[in-house]
Coordinates of C-alpha atoms in Angstrom, one line a residue:
M404 CA 34.0 55.7 -148.8
S405 CA 31.5 52.7 -148.8
P406 CA 33.0 49.3 -148.6
V407 CA 30.7 48.5 -151.5
F408 CA 33.0 50.1 -154.1
P409 CA 36.1 48.2 -153.4
M410 CA 33.9 44.8 -153.4
L411 CA 32.5 45.9 -156.8
T412 CA 35.9 46.5 -158.2
V413 CA 37.2 43.1 -157.0
L414 CA 34.2 41.4 -158.6
S415 CA 34.5 43.2 -161.7
M416 CA 38.2 42.1 -162.1
F417 CA 37.4 38.5 -161.1
Y418 CA 34.5 38.7 -164.0
Y419 CA 37.1 40.0 -166.3
M420 CA 39.6 37.3 -165.6
C421 CA 37.1 34.5 -166.0
L422 CA 36.0 35.8 -169.4
R423 CA 39.6 35.9 -170.6
R424 CA 40.2 32.2 -169.3
R425 CA 37.0 31.1 -171.0
A426 CA 38.0 32.8 -174.3
R427 CA 41.2 30.7 -174.6
T428 CA 39.0 27.8 -175.9
A429 CA 37.2 30.2 -178.3
T430 CA 37.5 30.2 -182.0
R431 CA 39.6 32.7 -183.8
G432 CA 36.7 34.7 -184.6
E433 CA 35.6 34.7 -181.0
M434 CA 39.0 35.8 -179.8
N435 CA 39.1 38.7 -182.3
S436 CA 35.7 39.8 -181.0
R437 CA 36.9 39.5 -177.2
R438 CA 39.7 41.7 -178.0
A439 CA 37.7 44.3 -179.8
I440 CA 35.4 44.2 -176.6
E441 CA 38.4 44.6 -174.6
S442 CA 39.7 47.4 -176.3
N443 CA 36.3 49.3 -175.8
T444 CA 36.5 48.9 -172.1
R445 CA 39.8 51.0 -171.9
A446 CA 39.5 54.8 -171.0
L447 CA 40.5 57.4 -173.4
P448 CA 44.0 58.4 -172.3
I449 CA 44.7 61.6 -170.8
N450 CA 47.5 62.2 -173.3
V451 CA 46.7 62.7 -177.0
E452 CA 47.4 60.1 -179.6
I453 CA 50.0 60.8 -182.1
A454 CA 50.5 59.2 -185.5
Q455 CA 54.0 58.9 -187.1
H456 CA 55.2 57.5 -190.2
A457 CA 58.4 55.3 -190.3
K458 CA 61.6 57.4 -190.0
E459 CA 64.0 54.7 -191.0
V460 CA 64.2 51.1 -192.5
L461 CA 66.7 49.2 -190.0
D462 CA 66.6 45.7 -191.4
F463 CA 64.8 43.4 -193.9
S464 CA 65.3 40.0 -195.3
S465 CA 64.8 40.4 -199.1
H466 CA 63.7 43.1 -201.5
Y467 CA 62.8 43.1 -205.4
G468 CA 65.0 46.2 -205.9
S469 CA 68.8 47.0 -206.3
E470 CA 71.1 47.7 -203.4
N471 CA 72.1 50.9 -205.3
S472 CA 68.5 52.2 -206.2
M473 CA 65.3 53.1 -204.5
S474 CA 63.0 51.4 -207.1
Y475 CA 61.1 48.7 -205.4
T476 CA 63.2 48.5 -202.3
M477 CA 62.4 48.4 -198.8
W478 CA 63.7 51.8 -198.2
N479 CA 60.7 53.1 -199.7
L480 CA 58.7 52.4 -196.5
A481 CA 60.3 55.3 -194.7
G482 CA 58.6 58.5 -194.8
I483 CA 54.9 59.5 -195.9
P484 CA 53.1 57.6 -198.7
N485 CA 54.3 58.0 -202.1
V486 CA 51.5 56.1 -203.9
Y487 CA 48.6 55.4 -201.7
P488 CA 45.7 55.5 -202.2
S489 CA 46.6 54.7 -205.9
S490 CA 46.6 51.0 -207.0
G491 CA 49.1 49.4 -209.4
D492 CA 52.6 48.3 -209.9
F493 CA 54.7 51.5 -208.8
T494 CA 58.6 51.6 -208.4
Q495 CA 58.2 54.0 -205.3
T496 CA 57.0 51.1 -203.2
A497 CA 58.5 48.4 -201.1
V498 CA 58.6 44.9 -202.7
F499 CA 59.8 41.6 -201.4
R500 CA 61.7 39.3 -203.8
T501 CA 59.1 36.5 -204.1
Y502 CA 55.4 35.9 -204.2
G503 CA 53.1 32.7 -204.7
T504 CA 54.6 29.2 -204.7
W505 CA 56.6 29.3 -207.7
W506 CA 59.9 29.4 -205.8
D507 CA 58.9 26.2 -204.1
R508 CA 58.3 24.4 -207.4
C509 CA 61.6 25.0 -208.9
P510 CA 64.9 22.9 -209.0
S511 CA 66.5 25.4 -206.3
A512 CA 63.6 24.7 -203.8
R513 CA 64.7 23.6 -200.4
L514 CA 63.2 20.9 -198.3
P515 CA 61.2 22.4 -195.4
F516 CA 62.1 21.7 -191.7
K517 CA 59.9 19.5 -189.8
R518 CA 58.5 20.6 -186.4
T519 CA 57.8 24.1 -187.6
P520 CA 54.7 25.3 -185.5
P521 CA 51.8 25.9 -187.4
T522 CA 51.4 29.5 -186.1
F523 CA 54.8 30.3 -187.8
C524 CA 54.2 31.1 -191.4
S525 CA 56.4 34.0 -192.0
Q526 CA 58.8 34.2 -195.3
D527 CA 60.1 37.7 -195.0
Y528 CA 60.3 40.6 -192.7
V529 CA 61.1 44.4 -192.5
E530 CA 61.9 46.4 -189.4
L531 CA 61.0 50.0 -189.1
A532 CA 62.1 52.8 -186.7
F533 CA 60.0 55.6 -185.6
E534 CA 60.9 58.9 -183.9
D535 CA 59.0 58.7 -180.7
P536 CA 58.5 55.6 -178.5
V537 CA 54.6 55.2 -177.8
Y538 CA 52.2 52.6 -176.4
P539 CA 50.8 51.5 -179.8
T540 CA 47.0 51.9 -180.3
A541 CA 46.9 51.2 -184.0
V542 CA 49.3 50.3 -186.8
H543 CA 48.2 51.2 -190.4
V544 CA 49.9 49.4 -193.3
L545 CA 49.4 51.1 -196.6
E546 CA 49.3 48.3 -199.4
T547 CA 49.0 49.4 -203.0
Y548 CA 49.0 46.2 -205.0
H549 CA 48.1 42.7 -204.2
P550 CA 47.5 43.2 -200.5
G551 CA 47.3 40.4 -197.8
A552 CA 50.9 39.2 -197.3
V553 CA 51.2 40.7 -193.7
V554 CA 50.8 37.8 -191.2
R555 CA 52.5 39.3 -188.1
I556 CA 53.3 42.6 -186.6
L557 CA 55.6 42.9 -183.5
A558 CA 56.9 45.5 -181.3
C559 CA 60.3 45.8 -179.6
S560 CA 61.3 47.1 -176.3
A561 CA 64.5 48.5 -177.7
N562 CA 64.9 52.0 -178.6
P563 CA 67.2 52.1 -181.9
Y564 CA 68.1 55.7 -181.2
S565 CA 68.9 55.3 -177.6
Q566 CA 72.6 55.8 -176.5
N567 CA 72.2 53.1 -173.9
P568 CA 71.0 49.7 -175.2
P569 CA 68.9 47.7 -172.8
A570 CA 70.2 44.7 -170.9
E571 CA 67.2 42.7 -172.4
V572 CA 65.4 43.1 -175.7
R573 CA 61.9 42.0 -175.7
W574 CA 59.6 41.5 -178.5
E575 CA 55.9 41.2 -178.3
V576 CA 53.4 40.2 -180.9
L577 CA 50.9 42.9 -181.5
W578 CA 48.9 40.9 -184.2
S579 CA 49.2 37.7 -186.1
E580 CA 47.0 35.7 -188.5
A581 CA 47.5 32.9 -191.0
P582 CA 47.8 34.0 -194.6
A583 CA 44.4 34.8 -196.3
K584 CA 43.4 35.2 -199.9
V585 CA 42.3 39.0 -200.5
N586 CA 40.1 39.3 -203.4
G587 CA 41.5 41.7 -206.1
P588 CA 44.9 43.6 -206.1
Q589 CA 43.6 47.0 -205.3
A590 CA 45.0 49.2 -202.5
R591 CA 43.8 49.2 -199.0
Q592 CA 44.8 50.5 -195.6
F593 CA 45.3 47.4 -193.3
T594 CA 44.4 48.2 -189.8
P595 CA 44.3 44.9 -187.6
C596 CA 43.1 45.0 -184.1
I597 CA 46.4 44.9 -182.2
K598 CA 47.0 43.8 -178.5
Q599 CA 48.0 46.3 -175.8
I600 CA 51.6 45.9 -174.6
N601 CA 53.3 47.2 -171.3
F602 CA 56.3 49.0 -172.7
P603 CA 56.6 51.8 -175.2
T604 CA 58.1 51.2 -178.7
N605 CA 59.5 52.9 -181.6
L606 CA 60.5 49.6 -183.4
I607 CA 58.0 47.8 -185.4
R608 CA 58.5 44.6 -187.2
L609 CA 56.2 43.3 -190.1
E610 CA 56.4 39.7 -191.1
V611 CA 54.9 38.6 -194.4
N612 CA 53.9 35.5 -196.2
S613 CA 53.3 35.9 -200.1
S614 CA 52.4 32.3 -200.9
L615 CA 48.8 33.0 -201.6
L616 CA 49.3 36.0 -203.8
D617 CA 49.0 36.1 -207.5
Y618 CA 51.9 38.6 -207.8
Y619 CA 54.3 40.6 -205.7
T620 CA 52.8 42.5 -202.9
E621 CA 53.7 46.2 -202.7
L622 CA 53.8 48.4 -199.4
D623 CA 53.8 52.1 -199.5
A624 CA 54.0 53.3 -195.8
V625 CA 53.5 52.3 -192.3
V626 CA 51.6 54.6 -189.8
L627 CA 52.2 53.9 -186.1
H628 CA 49.5 55.4 -183.7
G629 CA 50.1 55.5 -179.9
V630 CA 50.1 57.5 -176.6
K631 CA 53.1 58.7 -174.6
E632 CA 51.7 57.5 -171.4
R633 CA 50.5 53.9 -170.6
P634 CA 46.8 53.6 -171.1
V635 CA 45.0 52.3 -168.0
L636 CA 41.7 50.4 -167.7
S637 CA 38.5 52.1 -167.2
L638 CA 38.1 50.3 -163.9
K639 CA 40.7 51.1 -161.2
T640 CA 42.9 48.1 -161.8
S641 CA 45.9 49.8 -163.3
M642 CA 48.1 47.8 -160.8
I643 CA 47.1 44.5 -162.6
D644 CA 48.8 43.9 -165.8
M645 CA 46.4 42.3 -168.1
N646 CA 49.2 41.4 -170.6
D647 CA 50.6 39.0 -167.8
I648 CA 47.3 37.3 -167.4
D649 CA 47.6 36.4 -171.1
E650 CA 51.3 35.5 -171.1
D651 CA 50.9 31.7 -171.1
E652 CA 48.4 32.0 -173.9
D653 CA 50.5 34.0 -176.1
E654 CA 53.7 32.1 -175.4
E655 CA 51.7 28.9 -176.5
K656 CA 50.2 30.7 -179.5
Y657 CA 53.2 32.3 -180.9
G658 CA 56.1 30.2 -179.6
C659 CA 58.0 33.2 -178.4
G660 CA 58.2 32.3 -174.7
M661 CA 62.1 31.2 -174.9
D662 CA 62.8 32.5 -171.4
T663 CA 60.5 30.0 -170.1
L664 CA 61.8 27.5 -172.7
N665 CA 65.5 28.2 -171.5
K666 CA 64.4 27.1 -168.0
Q667 CA 62.8 23.9 -169.5
F668 CA 66.0 23.2 -171.4
S669 CA 67.8 23.2 -168.2
I670 CA 65.3 21.5 -165.8
V671 CA 67.0 18.6 -163.9
T672 CA 64.5 17.8 -161.3
L673 CA 61.5 15.6 -162.4
R674 CA 58.3 14.9 -160.7
E675 CA 58.0 11.4 -159.2
W676 CA 55.1 9.5 -160.7
P677 CA 54.3 5.8 -159.5
T678 CA 54.1 4.6 -163.2
N679 CA 54.7 6.0 -166.7
G680 CA 51.4 5.0 -167.8
Y681 CA 51.6 2.6 -170.8
F682 CA 54.4 4.5 -172.4
D683 CA 57.0 2.0 -170.9
K684 CA 55.3 -0.8 -172.5
L685 CA 56.0 0.8 -175.9
P686 CA 59.1 0.0 -178.1
Y687 CA 61.8 2.7 -177.7
E688 CA 61.6 3.5 -181.5
L689 CA 57.8 3.9 -181.4
I690 CA 57.9 6.4 -178.7
Q691 CA 60.7 8.3 -180.5
L692 CA 58.3 8.3 -183.7
I693 CA 55.4 9.7 -181.6
L694 CA 57.5 12.5 -180.2
S695 CA 59.1 13.5 -183.5
H696 CA 55.8 15.2 -184.3
L697 CA 56.2 17.6 -181.4
T698 CA 57.5 21.3 -181.6
V699 CA 60.8 22.2 -179.7
P700 CA 58.8 23.9 -177.0
D701 CA 56.3 20.8 -176.6
L702 CA 59.4 18.5 -176.2
C703 CA 60.7 20.8 -173.4
R704 CA 57.3 20.8 -171.6
L705 CA 57.0 17.0 -172.1
A706 CA 60.4 16.4 -170.6
Q707 CA 59.1 17.7 -167.2
T708 CA 56.5 14.9 -166.8
C709 CA 58.6 11.7 -165.8
K710 CA 61.9 10.2 -166.2
L711 CA 61.1 8.0 -169.3
L712 CA 59.7 10.8 -171.4
Y713 CA 62.6 13.0 -170.2
Q714 CA 65.0 10.4 -171.5
H715 CA 63.0 10.5 -174.9
C716 CA 62.9 14.2 -175.2
C717 CA 66.5 14.7 -174.5
D718 CA 67.6 12.0 -177.1
P719 CA 69.9 13.6 -179.6
L720 CA 67.9 11.6 -182.3
Q721 CA 65.1 14.1 -181.6
Y722 CA 67.2 16.8 -182.8
I723 CA 68.6 15.6 -186.1
H724 CA 66.7 18.4 -187.9
L725 CA 66.3 21.5 -185.9
S726 CA 64.7 25.0 -186.9
L727 CA 65.1 27.6 -184.3
Q728 CA 64.0 30.3 -186.8
P729 CA 60.3 30.3 -185.4
Y730 CA 61.6 31.3 -182.0
W731 CA 64.0 34.1 -183.3
A732 CA 62.7 36.5 -180.9
R733 CA 64.0 34.7 -177.9
I734 CA 67.0 32.4 -178.9
N735 CA 70.1 33.6 -177.2
D736 CA 73.4 32.2 -176.0
T737 CA 71.7 30.5 -172.9
S738 CA 69.4 28.7 -175.6
L739 CA 72.3 27.3 -177.5
E740 CA 74.0 26.3 -174.3
Y741 CA 71.2 24.3 -173.1
L742 CA 70.7 22.7 -176.4
Q743 CA 74.4 21.5 -176.8
S744 CA 73.8 18.1 -175.1
R745 CA 70.8 17.4 -177.2
C746 CA 72.3 18.5 -180.5
T747 CA 75.5 16.2 -180.9
L748 CA 74.0 14.4 -183.8
I749 CA 72.3 17.4 -185.5
Q750 CA 72.5 17.4 -189.3
W751 CA 70.1 20.2 -190.3
L752 CA 70.2 23.4 -188.3
N753 CA 68.0 26.6 -189.0
L754 CA 69.4 29.7 -187.1
S755 CA 67.9 32.2 -189.7
W756 CA 66.7 35.6 -188.3
T757 CA 68.2 34.8 -184.9
G758 CA 70.8 36.3 -182.7
N759 CA 70.4 40.0 -183.7
R760 CA 70.9 43.0 -181.2
G761 CA 73.4 41.0 -179.1
A762 CA 71.3 38.0 -178.6
I763 CA 73.9 35.5 -179.9
S764 CA 77.5 36.2 -179.5
V765 CA 80.4 35.2 -181.6
S766 CA 81.7 33.0 -178.7
G767 CA 78.3 31.6 -177.9
F768 CA 77.8 30.6 -181.5
S769 CA 81.3 29.1 -181.9
R770 CA 80.9 27.0 -178.6
F771 CA 77.8 25.4 -180.1
L772 CA 79.4 24.8 -183.3
K773 CA 82.5 23.0 -181.6
V774 CA 80.1 20.6 -179.9
C775 CA 77.5 20.2 -182.5
G776 CA 79.0 20.9 -185.9
S777 CA 80.7 17.5 -186.9
E778 CA 77.6 16.1 -188.4
L779 CA 76.0 19.2 -189.8
V780 CA 75.0 18.8 -193.4
R781 CA 72.7 21.9 -193.7
L782 CA 73.2 25.2 -192.0
E783 CA 70.6 28.1 -192.5
L784 CA 71.9 31.6 -191.2
S785 CA 69.9 34.0 -193.1
C786 CA 69.8 37.5 -191.8
G787 CA 72.3 36.5 -189.1
H788 CA 73.9 40.0 -188.5
F789 CA 76.0 38.7 -185.5
L790 CA 78.1 36.7 -188.0
N791 CA 81.7 37.8 -188.7
E792 CA 84.9 36.3 -190.0
T793 CA 85.5 34.3 -186.8
C794 CA 82.1 32.7 -187.4
L795 CA 82.9 31.7 -191.0
E796 CA 86.2 30.2 -190.0
V797 CA 84.5 28.2 -187.1
I798 CA 81.9 26.9 -189.5
T799 CA 84.5 25.9 -192.1
E800 CA 86.6 24.2 -189.3
M801 CA 84.0 22.4 -187.3
C802 CA 81.5 21.3 -190.1
P803 CA 83.6 19.1 -192.4
N804 CA 80.5 17.6 -193.8
L805 CA 78.6 20.7 -194.7
Q806 CA 76.8 20.5 -197.9
E807 CA 74.2 23.4 -197.8
L808 CA 75.1 27.0 -196.4
N809 CA 72.8 29.8 -196.4
L810 CA 74.2 33.4 -195.8
S811 CA 71.3 35.2 -197.5
S812 CA 71.2 39.0 -196.5
C813 CA 74.0 38.5 -194.0
D814 CA 75.3 41.9 -195.1
K815 CA 77.4 42.5 -191.9
I816 CA 80.1 39.9 -192.9
P817 CA 83.2 41.7 -194.2
P818 CA 84.2 40.9 -197.7
Q819 CA 87.6 39.0 -196.8
A820 CA 85.6 36.5 -194.5
F821 CA 84.2 34.8 -197.5
N822 CA 87.5 33.3 -198.4
H823 CA 87.1 30.7 -195.6
I824 CA 84.0 29.1 -197.4
A825 CA 86.5 27.8 -200.0
K826 CA 87.7 25.1 -197.3
V827 CA 84.4 23.3 -197.5
A828 CA 84.9 21.4 -200.6
S829 CA 81.8 19.2 -199.9
L830 CA 79.4 22.2 -200.6
K831 CA 76.5 21.6 -203.0
R832 CA 74.4 24.6 -202.2
L833 CA 75.7 28.2 -201.3
I834 CA 73.4 31.2 -200.9
L835 CA 75.2 34.5 -200.9
Y836 CA 72.2 36.8 -201.9
R837 CA 72.8 40.3 -200.7
T838 CA 76.1 39.7 -199.1
K839 CA 79.4 41.5 -199.5
V840 CA 81.2 38.7 -201.0
E841 CA 83.9 39.9 -203.4
Q842 CA 85.5 38.7 -206.6
T843 CA 88.7 37.0 -205.2
A844 CA 86.9 35.2 -202.5
L845 CA 84.2 33.9 -205.0
L846 CA 86.8 32.8 -207.6
S847 CA 88.4 30.9 -204.6
I848 CA 85.2 29.4 -203.7
L849 CA 84.3 28.3 -207.3
N850 CA 87.8 26.8 -207.9
F851 CA 87.8 24.4 -204.7
C852 CA 84.0 23.8 -204.4
S853 CA 83.5 21.9 -207.6
E854 CA 80.6 20.0 -206.3
L855 CA 78.3 22.9 -206.2
Q856 CA 74.8 22.3 -207.7
H857 CA 72.9 25.4 -206.5
L858 CA 74.5 28.9 -206.4
S859 CA 72.7 32.3 -205.5
L860 CA 74.7 35.5 -206.2
G861 CA 71.8 37.7 -206.6
S862 CA 72.3 41.4 -205.7
C863 CA 76.0 40.7 -204.8
V864 CA 77.2 44.4 -205.6
M865 CA 80.9 44.0 -204.8
I866 CA 81.9 41.7 -207.8
E867 CA 83.6 43.6 -210.6
D868 CA 83.7 41.2 -213.4
Y869 CA 80.8 38.7 -213.6
D870 CA 82.2 37.5 -216.8
L871 CA 85.2 36.1 -215.1
I872 CA 83.0 34.6 -212.6
A873 CA 80.9 32.9 -215.3
S874 CA 83.9 31.6 -217.1
M875 CA 85.1 30.1 -213.7
M876 CA 81.8 28.3 -213.2
G877 CA 81.8 27.0 -216.6
A878 CA 85.3 25.6 -216.1
K879 CA 84.9 24.4 -212.6
C880 CA 81.2 23.8 -211.5
K881 CA 80.0 21.0 -214.0
K882 CA 77.3 19.9 -211.8
L883 CA 75.6 23.2 -211.3
R884 CA 71.8 22.9 -211.7
S885 CA 70.6 26.3 -210.5
L886 CA 72.1 29.7 -210.7
D887 CA 70.8 33.0 -209.4
L888 CA 72.5 36.1 -210.9
W889 CA 69.7 38.7 -210.2
R890 CA 70.8 42.0 -210.8
C891 CA 74.3 41.3 -211.7
K892 CA 74.9 44.5 -213.5
N893 CA 78.1 43.7 -215.6
I894 CA 77.6 40.1 -217.1
T895 CA 77.7 40.2 -220.8
E896 CA 77.2 37.8 -223.7
S897 CA 80.7 36.5 -223.3
G898 CA 80.1 35.4 -219.8
I899 CA 76.7 33.7 -220.7
A900 CA 78.5 31.7 -223.6
E901 CA 81.2 30.4 -221.2
L902 CA 78.5 29.6 -218.6
A903 CA 76.3 27.7 -221.1
S904 CA 79.2 25.7 -222.6
G905 CA 80.4 24.4 -219.2
C906 CA 77.2 24.1 -217.1
Q907 CA 75.0 22.2 -219.4
L908 CA 73.1 20.5 -216.5
L909 CA 71.6 23.9 -215.7
E910 CA 67.9 23.6 -215.0
E911 CA 67.4 27.0 -213.4
L912 CA 68.7 30.4 -214.4
D913 CA 67.9 33.9 -213.1
L914 CA 69.2 36.8 -215.4
G915 CA 66.6 39.2 -214.2
W916 CA 67.7 42.9 -214.4
C917 CA 71.1 42.2 -216.0
P918 CA 71.1 45.1 -218.3
M919 CA 74.3 44.3 -220.4
L920 CA 72.8 41.4 -221.9
Q921 CA 71.4 42.1 -225.5
S922 CA 69.5 39.6 -227.6
S923 CA 71.2 41.1 -230.9
T924 CA 74.4 39.3 -229.7
G925 CA 72.6 35.8 -229.7
C926 CA 73.3 35.2 -226.1
F927 CA 69.6 34.1 -225.3
T928 CA 69.5 31.9 -228.6
N929 CA 72.8 30.3 -227.4
L930 CA 71.5 29.6 -223.9
A931 CA 68.4 27.8 -225.4
R932 CA 70.4 25.6 -227.6
K933 CA 73.0 24.8 -225.0
L934 CA 70.7 24.2 -222.0
P935 CA 68.0 21.9 -223.1
N936 CA 67.0 21.0 -219.3
L937 CA 66.1 24.4 -218.4
Q938 CA 63.0 24.5 -216.2
K939 CA 63.1 27.9 -215.1
L940 CA 64.4 31.1 -216.9
F941 CA 64.0 34.7 -215.6
L942 CA 64.8 37.4 -218.2
T943 CA 63.1 40.1 -216.2
A944 CA 63.3 43.7 -217.6
N945 CA 65.4 42.8 -220.5
R946 CA 63.7 45.0 -223.2
S947 CA 65.6 43.2 -225.9
V948 CA 64.2 39.8 -225.8
C949 CA 62.5 39.1 -229.0
D950 CA 60.4 36.5 -231.1
T951 CA 63.6 34.5 -232.2
D952 CA 64.7 34.1 -228.6
I953 CA 61.0 32.7 -227.7
E954 CA 61.0 30.3 -230.7
E955 CA 64.4 28.9 -229.8
L956 CA 63.0 28.3 -226.3
A957 CA 60.1 26.6 -227.8
A958 CA 62.2 24.5 -230.0
N959 CA 65.1 23.4 -227.5
C960 CA 63.8 23.8 -224.0
T961 CA 60.5 21.7 -223.9
H962 CA 60.8 21.1 -220.0
L963 CA 60.4 24.8 -219.3
R964 CA 58.2 25.4 -216.4
Q965 CA 58.6 29.1 -215.5
L966 CA 59.5 32.0 -217.9
D967 CA 59.7 35.7 -217.0
I968 CA 60.1 38.2 -219.8
L969 CA 58.7 41.2 -218.0
G970 CA 59.2 44.5 -219.9
T971 CA 60.3 43.2 -223.4
R972 CA 58.9 45.1 -226.3
M973 CA 59.9 42.6 -229.0
V974 CA 57.7 39.5 -228.3
S975 CA 54.5 38.9 -230.2
P976 CA 51.4 36.9 -229.4
A977 CA 52.3 34.4 -232.1
S978 CA 55.6 33.4 -230.7
L979 CA 54.1 33.0 -227.2
R980 CA 51.5 30.7 -228.5
K981 CA 54.2 28.5 -230.3
L982 CA 56.1 28.5 -226.8
L983 CA 52.9 27.4 -225.0
E984 CA 52.2 24.7 -227.4
S985 CA 55.6 23.4 -227.3
C986 CA 56.4 23.5 -223.6
K987 CA 53.4 21.3 -222.1
D988 CA 54.8 21.8 -218.4
L989 CA 54.8 25.6 -218.5
S990 CA 52.9 26.9 -215.4
L991 CA 54.2 30.5 -215.1
L992 CA 54.6 33.1 -217.7
D993 CA 55.2 36.7 -216.7
V994 CA 54.5 39.1 -219.7
S995 CA 53.9 42.2 -217.5
F996 CA 54.7 45.5 -219.3
C997 CA 55.3 43.6 -222.5
S998 CA 54.0 46.3 -225.0
Q999 CA 52.8 43.8 -227.7
I1000 CA 50.8 41.7 -225.0
D1001 CA 47.7 43.4 -224.2
N1002 CA 44.9 42.1 -221.9
R1003 CA 42.8 40.9 -224.8
V1004 CA 45.8 38.7 -225.9
V1005 CA 46.3 37.4 -222.2
L1006 CA 42.6 36.4 -222.0
E1007 CA 42.8 34.5 -225.3
L1008 CA 45.9 32.6 -224.1
N1009 CA 44.3 31.9 -220.7
A1010 CA 41.4 30.5 -222.6
D1011 CA 43.5 28.1 -224.8
F1012 CA 46.0 27.2 -222.0
P1013 CA 44.1 27.2 -218.8
N1014 CA 47.0 25.4 -217.0
V1015 CA 49.4 28.1 -217.2
F1016 CA 49.4 31.2 -214.9
I1017 CA 49.9 34.2 -217.5
K1018 CA 50.7 37.4 -215.6
K1019 CA 50.0 40.8 -217.0
S1020 CA 50.8 43.6 -214.4
F1021 CA 49.4 47.1 -214.7
T1022 CA 49.9 50.5 -213.5
Q1023 CA 47.1 53.1 -213.1

């Protein structure tokens, strides 16, 4: 063969690599164009592309539906579409718990962690398993109502159906974008241009951000397209892994390069420079302030430049507030071990979404808290499926100053383990959404944690008597400001009366989908009269809410900001107008599926009260 052809191949490879390096400084639009061009250079695979719907929903952070139902739950994402291409509000779809910015504007809202990288904006996630591992060529997300929430799609190297779990679980970002406003709530098939990866996958993760949406996003199905054999480039360069060329770029962009980060945590040898520039002339406090704006990976990189900056970057004062959630895909026992010496003064720690599939062990978590837990005030552990009773015991023993504990969707913790939380008498915020906490443990917590101000018990299905729980709250939790009883099936007017009498500082109350509450008993009227400080009240899907209840709210709860009466048949336009005239701070009013409130009424109220977001959902 002529030597010309190998030379042309080498030149082509060199030209290709130069283009990719040049594209690193391009705008996002140019980057998308480059990847589109790149995908066109690939040859058609010799094997046939297959399309498969999700076989199973493995994990998720939240959903609108009940744990004992299929309506509005993440489990609806398994299988073929139920709704698409229809648009509208359908119970057969998957719906997350929140939308918009309303949850950030209520009394229970939590302060954000600083140093969160701008590329991480995910609020919720769902993980889907497919039958056959493939090299992905496309991912179709069928969105049927208020699309635009998906911000990141990832693929995992682990096969959830394999009998032999891999030694290392690897996640790759297939696609990522900042939240974008989509015009209109109509259904669409979302098919972003995805990156090619060098391993087959049958585990896909969607991450969403619903902050720009006017209502709940609804997802119907996910279709994974791929080929069994790894695609090759049209040029004979298959021995070159083009993903490896982009590795630094992706780690920098998505913050997932924790293997590299672990090495940076442990680095001890530093380059010797003749001077430290002008940094050694600055006050120590000023350098600390400058470095406080860097993300954790940036701190680790900067620590390698010189001894002075190494000293600053390893100062425990830089780690008073630490969120590792953006790096969930690479955080493991080694990461926590490397961070121990830097986190001896840590007060806020966010380990949400981390540690699953064996990445963090019980012993690794325990060792970290034994060194770093004494000053902890806030601990976020949402969706931490590695947590067990030993972990909760360590938390209560090693964190005597703990005031905020988030165990949202930690559904692997056994019921008896929650008894340990009662030992933390200083707790002011406790989030137990979608956990298996049982009645005896919860009564003990309420009895000993009398400082509680914010409590979430949404979708806690193992509590047998919510009236007894409400009575204990009224007797012991006098400082309670927000309470989430979303989908608490058995609370009645008796429990509500005890709660309203004892917890008169309440500013936020979620009684959505509590079917035993009936307006005819006077429970909502009693709430309005006893709780004048209410700012948020959700009575979602209670068909008995009537004009009398709305008028009592207008007369007594003038600070009301958010009201959800979705589904009621008994509220008239006249009572809503009274409410809007009385509650000057009202910003959210959900009247979806309220039979007396048609679109004409909503338009009239919107014209007269333009500062209020009045939501009227529909089904086609």
